[in-house]
XYZ file of N, CA and C in Angstrom:
381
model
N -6.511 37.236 216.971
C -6.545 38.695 217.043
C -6.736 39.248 215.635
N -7.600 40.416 215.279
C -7.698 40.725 214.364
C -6.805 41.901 213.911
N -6.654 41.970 212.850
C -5.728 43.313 212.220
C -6.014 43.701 210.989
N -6.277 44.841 210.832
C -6.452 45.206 209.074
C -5.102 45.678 208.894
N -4.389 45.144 208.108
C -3.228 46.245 207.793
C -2.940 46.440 206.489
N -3.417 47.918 205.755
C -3.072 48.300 204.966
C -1.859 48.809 204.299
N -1.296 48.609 202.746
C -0.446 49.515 202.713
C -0.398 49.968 201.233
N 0.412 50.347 200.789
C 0.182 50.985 199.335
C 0.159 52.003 198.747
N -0.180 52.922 199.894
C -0.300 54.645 199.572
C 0.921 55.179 199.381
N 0.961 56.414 198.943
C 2.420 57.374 198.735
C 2.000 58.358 198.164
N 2.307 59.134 197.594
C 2.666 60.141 196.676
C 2.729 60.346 195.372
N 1.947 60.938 194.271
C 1.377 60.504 192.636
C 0.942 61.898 191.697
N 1.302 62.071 190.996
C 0.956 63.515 190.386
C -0.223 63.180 190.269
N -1.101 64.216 190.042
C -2.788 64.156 189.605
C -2.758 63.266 187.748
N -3.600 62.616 187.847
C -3.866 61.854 187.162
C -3.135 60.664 187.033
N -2.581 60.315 187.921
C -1.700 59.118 188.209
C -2.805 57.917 188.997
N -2.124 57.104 188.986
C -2.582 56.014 189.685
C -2.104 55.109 191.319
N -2.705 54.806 191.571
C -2.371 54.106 192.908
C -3.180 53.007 193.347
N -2.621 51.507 193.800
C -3.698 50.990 194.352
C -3.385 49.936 196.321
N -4.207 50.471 196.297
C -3.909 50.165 198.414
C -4.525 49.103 198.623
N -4.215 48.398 199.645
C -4.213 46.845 199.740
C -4.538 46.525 201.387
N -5.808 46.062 201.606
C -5.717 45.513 202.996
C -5.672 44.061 203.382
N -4.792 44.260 204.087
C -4.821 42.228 204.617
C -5.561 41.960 205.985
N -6.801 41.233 205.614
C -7.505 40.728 206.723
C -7.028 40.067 207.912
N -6.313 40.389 208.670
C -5.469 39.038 209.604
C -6.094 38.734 210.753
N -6.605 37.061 210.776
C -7.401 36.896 212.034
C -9.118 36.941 211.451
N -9.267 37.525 210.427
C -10.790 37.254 209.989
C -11.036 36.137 209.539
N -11.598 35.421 209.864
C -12.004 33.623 209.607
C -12.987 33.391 208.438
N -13.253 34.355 208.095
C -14.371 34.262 206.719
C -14.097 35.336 205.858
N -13.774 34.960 204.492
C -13.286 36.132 203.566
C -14.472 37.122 202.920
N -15.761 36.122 203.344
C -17.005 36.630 203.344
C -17.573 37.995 203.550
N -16.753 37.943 205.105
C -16.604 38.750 206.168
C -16.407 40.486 205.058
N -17.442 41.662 205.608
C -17.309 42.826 204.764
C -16.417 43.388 205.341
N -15.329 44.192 204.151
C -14.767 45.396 204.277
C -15.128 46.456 203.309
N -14.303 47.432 203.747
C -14.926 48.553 203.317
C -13.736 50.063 203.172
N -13.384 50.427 202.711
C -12.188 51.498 202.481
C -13.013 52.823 202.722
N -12.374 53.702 203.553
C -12.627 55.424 203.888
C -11.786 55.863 203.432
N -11.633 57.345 203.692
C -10.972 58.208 203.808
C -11.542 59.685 204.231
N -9.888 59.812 205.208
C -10.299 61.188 205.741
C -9.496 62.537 205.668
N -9.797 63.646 205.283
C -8.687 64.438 204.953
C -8.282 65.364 205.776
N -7.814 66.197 206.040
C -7.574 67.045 207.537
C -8.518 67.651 207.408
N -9.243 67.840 208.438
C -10.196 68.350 209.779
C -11.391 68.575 208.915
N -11.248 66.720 208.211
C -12.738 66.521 207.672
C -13.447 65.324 208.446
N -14.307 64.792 208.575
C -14.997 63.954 208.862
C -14.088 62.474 208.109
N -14.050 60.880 208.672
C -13.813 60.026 207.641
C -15.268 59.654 207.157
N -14.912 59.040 205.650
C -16.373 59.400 204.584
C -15.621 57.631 203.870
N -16.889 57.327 203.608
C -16.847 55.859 203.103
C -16.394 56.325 201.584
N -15.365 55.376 201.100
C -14.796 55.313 199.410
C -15.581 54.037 198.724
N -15.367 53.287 199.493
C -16.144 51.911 198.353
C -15.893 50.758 199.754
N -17.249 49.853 198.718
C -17.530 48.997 199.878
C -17.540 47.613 199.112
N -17.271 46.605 199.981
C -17.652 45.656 199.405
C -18.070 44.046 200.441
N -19.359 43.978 199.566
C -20.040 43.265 200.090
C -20.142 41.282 200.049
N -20.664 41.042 201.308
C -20.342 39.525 200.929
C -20.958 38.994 199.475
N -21.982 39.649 199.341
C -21.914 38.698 197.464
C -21.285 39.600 196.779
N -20.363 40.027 197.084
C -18.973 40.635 196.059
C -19.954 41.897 195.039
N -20.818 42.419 195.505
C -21.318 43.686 195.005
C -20.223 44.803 195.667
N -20.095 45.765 194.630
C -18.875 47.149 195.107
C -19.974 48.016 195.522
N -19.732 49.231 195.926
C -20.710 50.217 195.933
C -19.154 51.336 196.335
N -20.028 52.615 195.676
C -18.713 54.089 195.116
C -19.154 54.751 195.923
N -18.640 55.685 196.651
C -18.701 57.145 196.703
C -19.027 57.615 195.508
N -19.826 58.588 195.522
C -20.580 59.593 193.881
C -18.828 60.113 193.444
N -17.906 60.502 194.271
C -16.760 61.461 194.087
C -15.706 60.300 193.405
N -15.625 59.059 193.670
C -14.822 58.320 193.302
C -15.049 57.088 192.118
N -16.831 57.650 191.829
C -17.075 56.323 190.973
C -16.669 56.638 189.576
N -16.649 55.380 188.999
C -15.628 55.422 187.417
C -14.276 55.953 187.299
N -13.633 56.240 188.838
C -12.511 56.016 188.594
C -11.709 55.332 189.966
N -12.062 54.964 190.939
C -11.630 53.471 191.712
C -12.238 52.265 191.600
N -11.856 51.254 191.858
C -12.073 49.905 191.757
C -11.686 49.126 192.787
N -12.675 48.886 193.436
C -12.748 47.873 194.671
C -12.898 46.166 194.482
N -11.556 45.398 194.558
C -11.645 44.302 194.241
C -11.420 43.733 195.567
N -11.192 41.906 195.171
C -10.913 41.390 196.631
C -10.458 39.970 196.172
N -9.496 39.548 196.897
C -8.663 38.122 196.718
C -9.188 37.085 198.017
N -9.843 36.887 197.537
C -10.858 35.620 198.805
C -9.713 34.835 199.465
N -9.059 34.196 198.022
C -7.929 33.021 198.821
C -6.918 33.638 200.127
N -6.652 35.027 199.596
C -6.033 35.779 200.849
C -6.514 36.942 201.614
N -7.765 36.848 201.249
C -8.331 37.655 202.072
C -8.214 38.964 201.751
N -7.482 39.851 200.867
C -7.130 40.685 201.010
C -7.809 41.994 199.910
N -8.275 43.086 200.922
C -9.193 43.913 200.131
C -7.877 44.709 199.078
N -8.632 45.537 197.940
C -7.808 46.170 196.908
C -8.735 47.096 196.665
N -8.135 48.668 196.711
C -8.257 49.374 195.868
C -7.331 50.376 194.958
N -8.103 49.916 194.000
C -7.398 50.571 192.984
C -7.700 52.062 192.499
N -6.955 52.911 192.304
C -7.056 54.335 191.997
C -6.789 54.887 190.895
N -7.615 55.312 189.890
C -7.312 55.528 188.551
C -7.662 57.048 188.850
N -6.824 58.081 188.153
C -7.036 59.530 187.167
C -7.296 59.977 188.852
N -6.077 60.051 189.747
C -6.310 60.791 191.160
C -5.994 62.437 190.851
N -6.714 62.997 191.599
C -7.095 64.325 191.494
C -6.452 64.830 193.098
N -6.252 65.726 193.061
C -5.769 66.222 194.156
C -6.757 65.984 195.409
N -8.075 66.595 195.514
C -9.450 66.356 196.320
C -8.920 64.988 196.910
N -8.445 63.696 196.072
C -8.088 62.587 196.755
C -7.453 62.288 197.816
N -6.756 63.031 197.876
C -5.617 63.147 199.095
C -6.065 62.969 200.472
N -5.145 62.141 201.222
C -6.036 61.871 202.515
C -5.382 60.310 203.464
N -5.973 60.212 204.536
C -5.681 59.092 205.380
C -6.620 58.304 204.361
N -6.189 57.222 204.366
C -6.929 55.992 203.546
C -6.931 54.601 204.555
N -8.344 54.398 205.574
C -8.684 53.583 206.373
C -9.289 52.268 205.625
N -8.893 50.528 206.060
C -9.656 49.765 205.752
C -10.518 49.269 206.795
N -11.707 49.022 206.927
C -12.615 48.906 207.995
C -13.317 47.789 207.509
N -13.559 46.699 209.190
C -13.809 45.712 208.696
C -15.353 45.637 209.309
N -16.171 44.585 208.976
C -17.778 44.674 209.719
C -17.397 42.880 210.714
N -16.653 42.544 210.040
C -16.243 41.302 211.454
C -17.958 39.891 211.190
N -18.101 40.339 209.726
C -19.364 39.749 210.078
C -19.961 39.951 208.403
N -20.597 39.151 207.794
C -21.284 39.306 206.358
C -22.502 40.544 206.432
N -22.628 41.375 205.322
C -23.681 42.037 205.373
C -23.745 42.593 203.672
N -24.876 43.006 203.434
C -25.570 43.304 201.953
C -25.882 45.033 201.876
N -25.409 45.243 200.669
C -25.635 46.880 200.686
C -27.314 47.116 200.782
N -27.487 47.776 201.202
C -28.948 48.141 200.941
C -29.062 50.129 201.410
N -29.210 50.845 200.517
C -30.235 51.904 201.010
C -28.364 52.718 200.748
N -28.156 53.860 201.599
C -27.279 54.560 202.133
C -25.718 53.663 202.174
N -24.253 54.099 202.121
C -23.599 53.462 202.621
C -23.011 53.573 204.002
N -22.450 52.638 204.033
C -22.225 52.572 206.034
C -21.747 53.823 206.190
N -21.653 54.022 207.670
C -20.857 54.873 208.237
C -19.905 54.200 209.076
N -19.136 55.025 209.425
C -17.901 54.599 210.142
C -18.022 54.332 211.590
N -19.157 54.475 211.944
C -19.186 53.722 213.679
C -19.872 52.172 213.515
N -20.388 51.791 211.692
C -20.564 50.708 212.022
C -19.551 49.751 211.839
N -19.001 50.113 211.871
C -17.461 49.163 211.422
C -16.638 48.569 212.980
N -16.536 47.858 213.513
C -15.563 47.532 214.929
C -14.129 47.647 214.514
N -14.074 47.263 213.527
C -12.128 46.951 213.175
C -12.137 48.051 211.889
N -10.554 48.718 212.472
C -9.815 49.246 211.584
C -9.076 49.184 211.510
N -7.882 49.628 210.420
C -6.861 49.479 209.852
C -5.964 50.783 211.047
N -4.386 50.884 210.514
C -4.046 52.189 210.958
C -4.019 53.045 210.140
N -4.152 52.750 208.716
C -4.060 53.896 207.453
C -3.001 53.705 206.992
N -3.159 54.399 205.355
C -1.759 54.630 204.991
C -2.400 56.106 204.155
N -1.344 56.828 204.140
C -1.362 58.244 203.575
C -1.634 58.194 202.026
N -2.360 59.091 201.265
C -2.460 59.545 199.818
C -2.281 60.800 199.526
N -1.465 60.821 198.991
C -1.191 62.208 198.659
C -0.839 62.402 197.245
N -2.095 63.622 196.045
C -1.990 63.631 195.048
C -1.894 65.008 194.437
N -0.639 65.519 193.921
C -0.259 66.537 194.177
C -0.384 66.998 192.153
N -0.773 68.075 192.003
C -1.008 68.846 190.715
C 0.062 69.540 190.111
């Protein structure tokens, strides 16, 4: 059975830091893409960073040069890291998995291509 379960989020003055953590459970290949959203009230969820089976990242324009999307193969487990959070940050923070290898090309995903998700964990970055 598969499970993303994230955790890590909380509460951070603006310009603070934070970094959220998903554990792949049940994905048989660390290969296998994930990918971190976020959604904020009664917005759409919007892709944050992605990362791909040859370990290429790809940003949101809003979050690049200051998150960092890493990944621990031996445990599977996606990371992002949150540097200089701004309030705008704030939000459900989803890890979404593709259940399957794939290469950035063109646009980044959207969120119906993803089968597996996480349940979230909250961000909240207060000024």
């Amino acid at each position: 059975q598969v499970r993303l379960v994230e955790s890590g989020g909380g509460s951070v003055q603006a310009g603070g830091s934070l970094r959220l953590s998903c554990a792949a459970v049940g994905y048989d290949d660390s290969t296998w893409c994930l990918s971190w959203f976020r959604q904020a009230p009664g917005k759409q969820r919007e892709p944050i960073a992605e990362f791909d089976t040859d370990g290429d990242a790809r940003y949101a324009y809003p979050v690049k040069g200051r998150f960092t999307v890493t990944k621990d193969y031996a445990k599977n487990i996606l990371y992002l890291q949150m540097n200089k959070l701004k309030p705008e940050d704030s939000g459900m923070y989803y890890c979404a998995g593709m259940g399957r290898i794939c290469y950035g090309l063109g646009l980044m995903r959207t969120a119906s291509e993803y089968p597996d998700w996480g349940q979230g964990t909250q961000v909240t970055v207060f000024s």
